[in-house]
Amino acid sequence: MKSRHQDDYVIERYLQDEKTMILLFAQWCVNNDLDPLELYEKAYPDQPKNKALVEALKHTVDKGEAGSIAKESVISLLEMFGNVDLAFQVAQVEEKHGAERQKG
């Protein structure tokens, strides 16, 4: 029975960590004037709207109120949870923004 309790705990922690990852991604998008749903759709065009992402958007704050979030942190978390395509989209956006800043 102890093993069952441990399994439940691990699953619960994973789900909580996944929610944190989604919120971090959503806030990073807000901080960078991006639509997280649009970016998610670019990464996963054949998937329905992500309900967890929609829920996370309710908990984001205005970019002026938020602390900075490093793209490397977002990319690492996305990759840890198997969201490699979304991590790639984040990297692409950052490369594009970096190139635009250098021109401007």
Coordinates of N, CA and C in Angstrom, one line a residue:
M1 N 0.8 -1.2 0.0 CA 0.0 0.0 0.0 C 0.9 1.3 0.0
K2 N 2.0 1.2 0.6 CA 2.9 2.3 0.7 C 3.3 2.7 -0.7
S3 N 3.6 1.8 -1.6 CA 4.0 2.0 -2.9 C 2.9 2.8 -3.7
R4 N 1.7 2.4 -3.5 CA 0.5 3.1 -4.1 C 0.5 4.6 -3.7
H5 N 0.7 4.8 -2.4 CA 0.8 6.2 -1.9 C 1.9 7.0 -2.6
Q6 N 3.0 6.4 -2.7 CA 4.2 7.0 -3.4 C 3.9 7.3 -4.8
D7 N 3.3 6.4 -5.5 CA 2.9 6.6 -6.9 C 1.9 7.7 -7.0
D8 N 1.0 7.8 -6.2 CA 0.0 8.9 -6.2 C 0.7 10.2 -6.0
Y9 N 1.6 10.3 -5.1 CA 2.4 11.5 -4.8 C 3.2 11.9 -6.0
V10 N 3.9 11.0 -6.6 CA 4.7 11.3 -7.8 C 3.8 11.9 -8.9
I11 N 2.7 11.2 -9.1 CA 1.8 11.7 -10.2 C 1.2 13.1 -9.8
E12 N 0.9 13.3 -8.6 CA 0.4 14.6 -8.2 C 1.4 15.7 -8.4
R13 N 2.6 15.4 -8.0 CA 3.7 16.4 -8.1 C 4.0 16.7 -9.6
Y14 N 4.0 15.6 -10.4 CA 4.2 15.8 -11.9 C 3.1 16.7 -12.5
L15 N 1.9 16.5 -12.1 CA 0.8 17.3 -12.6 C 0.9 18.7 -12.2
Q16 N 1.3 18.9 -10.9 CA 1.5 20.3 -10.4 C 2.7 21.0 -11.1
D17 N 3.7 20.3 -11.3 CA 4.9 20.8 -12.0 C 4.5 21.1 -13.5
E18 N 3.7 20.3 -14.1 CA 3.3 20.6 -15.5 C 2.4 21.9 -15.5
K19 N 1.6 22.1 -14.6 CA 0.8 23.3 -14.5 C 1.7 24.5 -14.4
T20 N 2.7 24.4 -13.5 CA 3.7 25.5 -13.4 C 4.4 25.8 -14.7
M21 N 4.8 24.7 -15.4 CA 5.5 24.9 -16.7 C 4.6 25.6 -17.7
I22 N 3.3 25.3 -17.7 CA 2.3 25.9 -18.6 C 2.2 27.4 -18.2
L23 N 2.1 27.7 -16.9 CA 1.9 29.0 -16.5 C 3.2 29.8 -16.8
L24 N 4.3 29.3 -16.7 CA 5.6 29.9 -17.0 C 5.6 30.3 -18.5
F25 N 5.2 29.3 -19.3 CA 5.2 29.6 -20.8 C 4.2 30.7 -21.1
A26 N 3.0 30.6 -20.5 CA 2.0 31.6 -20.8 C 2.5 33.0 -20.3
Q27 N 3.1 33.1 -19.2 CA 3.6 34.4 -18.7 C 4.7 34.9 -19.5
W28 N 5.6 34.0 -20.0 CA 6.7 34.4 -20.9 C 6.1 35.0 -22.2
C29 N 5.1 34.4 -22.7 CA 4.4 34.9 -23.9 C 3.9 36.3 -23.6
V30 N 3.2 36.5 -22.5 CA 2.6 37.8 -22.1 C 3.7 38.8 -22.0
N31 N 4.8 38.5 -21.4 CA 5.9 39.4 -21.2 C 6.6 39.8 -22.5
N32 N 6.4 38.9 -23.5 CA 7.0 39.2 -24.9 C 6.0 39.6 -25.9
D33 N 4.8 40.0 -25.5 CA 3.7 40.4 -26.4 C 3.4 39.4 -27.4
L34 N 3.3 38.1 -27.0 CA 2.9 37.0 -27.8 C 1.6 36.4 -27.4
D35 N 0.9 35.8 -28.3 CA -0.3 35.1 -28.0 C 0.1 33.6 -27.7
P36 N 0.0 33.1 -26.5 CA 0.4 31.8 -26.2 C -0.4 30.7 -26.9
L37 N -1.7 31.0 -27.1 CA -2.5 30.0 -27.9 C -2.1 29.9 -29.3
E38 N -1.7 31.1 -29.9 CA -1.2 31.1 -31.3 C 0.1 30.3 -31.4
L39 N 1.0 30.6 -30.5 CA 2.3 29.9 -30.5 C 2.1 28.4 -30.3
Y40 N 1.3 28.0 -29.4 CA 1.0 26.6 -29.2 C 0.4 26.0 -30.5
E41 N -0.5 26.7 -31.2 CA -1.1 26.1 -32.4 C 0.0 26.0 -33.5
K42 N 1.0 26.9 -33.5 CA 2.0 26.7 -34.5 C 2.8 25.4 -34.3
A43 N 3.1 25.2 -33.0 CA 3.8 24.0 -32.6 C 3.0 22.7 -32.8
Y44 N 1.7 22.8 -32.5 CA 0.9 21.6 -32.6 C -0.4 21.9 -33.3
P45 N -0.3 22.0 -34.7 CA -1.4 22.5 -35.5 C -2.6 21.5 -35.5
D46 N -2.3 20.2 -35.2 CA -3.4 19.2 -35.3 C -4.1 18.9 -34.0
Q47 N -3.6 19.6 -32.9 CA -4.2 19.4 -31.6 C -5.3 20.4 -31.3
P48 N -6.3 20.0 -30.6 CA -7.4 21.0 -30.2 C -6.8 22.0 -29.2
K49 N -7.5 23.1 -28.9 CA -7.1 24.1 -28.0 C -6.7 23.5 -26.7
N50 N -5.6 23.9 -26.1 CA -5.1 23.3 -24.9 C -5.8 23.9 -23.7
K51 N -6.7 23.1 -23.0 CA -7.5 23.6 -21.9 C -6.6 24.1 -20.8
A52 N -5.5 23.4 -20.5 CA -4.7 23.8 -19.4 C -4.0 25.2 -19.7
L53 N -3.7 25.4 -20.9 CA -3.1 26.7 -21.3 C -4.2 27.8 -21.2
V54 N -5.4 27.5 -21.6 CA -6.5 28.5 -21.5 C -6.6 28.9 -20.0
E55 N -6.6 27.8 -19.1 CA -6.8 28.1 -17.7 C -5.6 28.9 -17.1
A56 N -4.4 28.5 -17.6 CA -3.2 29.3 -17.1 C -3.2 30.7 -17.5
L57 N -3.8 31.1 -18.6 CA -3.9 32.5 -19.0 C -4.7 33.3 -18.0
K58 N -5.6 32.7 -17.3 CA -6.4 33.4 -16.3 C -5.5 33.8 -15.1
H59 N -4.4 33.2 -15.0 CA -3.5 33.4 -13.8 C -2.2 34.2 -14.2
T60 N -2.1 34.7 -15.4 CA -1.0 35.5 -15.8 C -1.3 37.0 -15.3
V61 N -0.2 37.7 -15.2 CA -0.3 39.1 -14.8 C 0.2 40.0 -16.0
D62 N -0.1 41.3 -15.9 CA 0.4 42.2 -17.0 C 1.9 42.2 -17.0
K63 N 2.5 42.4 -18.1 CA 4.0 42.3 -18.2 C 4.7 43.2 -17.3
G64 N 4.1 44.4 -17.0 CA 4.7 45.4 -16.2 C 4.8 44.9 -14.7
E65 N 3.9 44.0 -14.3 CA 3.9 43.4 -13.0 C 4.7 42.2 -12.8
A66 N 5.0 41.5 -13.9 CA 5.7 40.2 -13.9 C 7.2 40.4 -13.9
G67 N 7.9 39.5 -13.2 CA 9.3 39.4 -13.3 C 9.8 38.9 -14.6
S68 N 11.0 39.1 -14.9 CA 11.5 38.6 -16.2 C 11.7 37.1 -16.2
I69 N 11.5 36.5 -17.3 CA 11.6 35.0 -17.4 C 12.5 34.7 -18.6
A70 N 13.6 34.1 -18.3 CA 14.6 33.8 -19.3 C 14.1 32.7 -20.3
K71 N 14.3 33.0 -21.6 CA 13.9 32.1 -22.6 C 14.5 30.7 -22.4
E72 N 15.7 30.6 -21.9 CA 16.4 29.4 -21.6 C 15.6 28.5 -20.6
S73 N 15.1 29.2 -19.6 CA 14.3 28.5 -18.6 C 13.0 27.9 -19.2
V74 N 12.4 28.7 -20.0 CA 11.1 28.3 -20.7 C 11.4 27.1 -21.6
I75 N 12.5 27.2 -22.4 CA 12.8 26.2 -23.3 C 13.2 24.9 -22.6
S76 N 14.0 25.0 -21.5 CA 14.4 23.8 -20.7 C 13.1 23.1 -20.1
L77 N 12.2 23.9 -19.5 CA 11.0 23.3 -18.9 C 10.2 22.6 -20.0
L78 N 10.0 23.3 -21.1 CA 9.2 22.7 -22.2 C 9.8 21.4 -22.6
E79 N 11.1 21.4 -22.8 CA 11.7 20.1 -23.2 C 11.6 19.0 -22.2
M80 N 11.8 19.4 -20.9 CA 11.7 18.4 -19.8 C 10.3 17.7 -19.8
F81 N 9.3 18.4 -20.2 CA 7.9 17.8 -20.3 C 7.6 17.3 -21.7
G82 N 8.6 17.2 -22.5 CA 8.3 16.6 -23.9 C 7.7 17.5 -24.9
N83 N 7.7 18.8 -24.6 CA 7.1 19.8 -25.6 C 8.2 20.4 -26.4
V84 N 8.9 19.5 -27.2 CA 10.0 19.9 -28.0 C 9.6 20.8 -29.1
D85 N 8.5 20.6 -29.7 CA 8.0 21.4 -30.8 C 7.7 22.8 -30.3
L86 N 7.1 22.9 -29.1 CA 6.8 24.2 -28.6 C 8.1 24.9 -28.1
A87 N 9.1 24.2 -27.6 CA 10.4 24.8 -27.2 C 11.0 25.3 -28.5
F88 N 10.9 24.6 -29.6 CA 11.5 25.1 -30.9 C 10.8 26.4 -31.3
Q89 N 9.5 26.5 -31.1 CA 8.8 27.8 -31.5 C 9.3 28.9 -30.6
V90 N 9.5 28.7 -29.3 CA 10.0 29.7 -28.4 C 11.4 30.2 -28.9
A91 N 12.2 29.2 -29.2 CA 13.6 29.6 -29.7 C 13.5 30.4 -31.0
Q92 N 12.6 30.0 -31.9 CA 12.4 30.8 -33.1 C 12.0 32.2 -32.9
V93 N 11.0 32.4 -32.0 CA 10.5 33.7 -31.7 C 11.7 34.5 -31.1
E94 N 12.4 34.0 -30.2 CA 13.5 34.7 -29.6 C 14.6 35.1 -30.6
E95 N 14.9 34.2 -31.6 CA 15.8 34.5 -32.6 C 15.3 35.7 -33.5
K96 N 14.1 35.6 -33.8 CA 13.5 36.7 -34.6 C 13.5 38.0 -33.9
H97 N 13.1 38.0 -32.6 CA 13.1 39.2 -31.8 C 14.5 39.8 -31.7
G98 N 15.5 38.9 -31.5 CA 16.9 39.3 -31.3 C 17.4 40.0 -32.6
A99 N 17.1 39.4 -33.7 CA 17.5 40.0 -35.0 C 16.8 41.3 -35.2
E100 N 15.6 41.5 -34.9 CA 14.9 42.8 -35.0 C 15.5 43.8 -34.1
R101 N 15.9 43.4 -32.9 CA 16.5 44.4 -32.0 C 17.8 44.9 -32.5
Q102 N 18.6 44.0 -33.1 CA 19.9 44.4 -33.7 C 19.7 45.3 -34.8
K103 N 18.7 45.2 -35.6 CA 18.4 46.1 -36.8 C 18.0 47.4 -36.3
G104 N 17.1 47.4 -35.3 CA 16.5 48.6 -34.8 C 17.4 49.6 -34.1

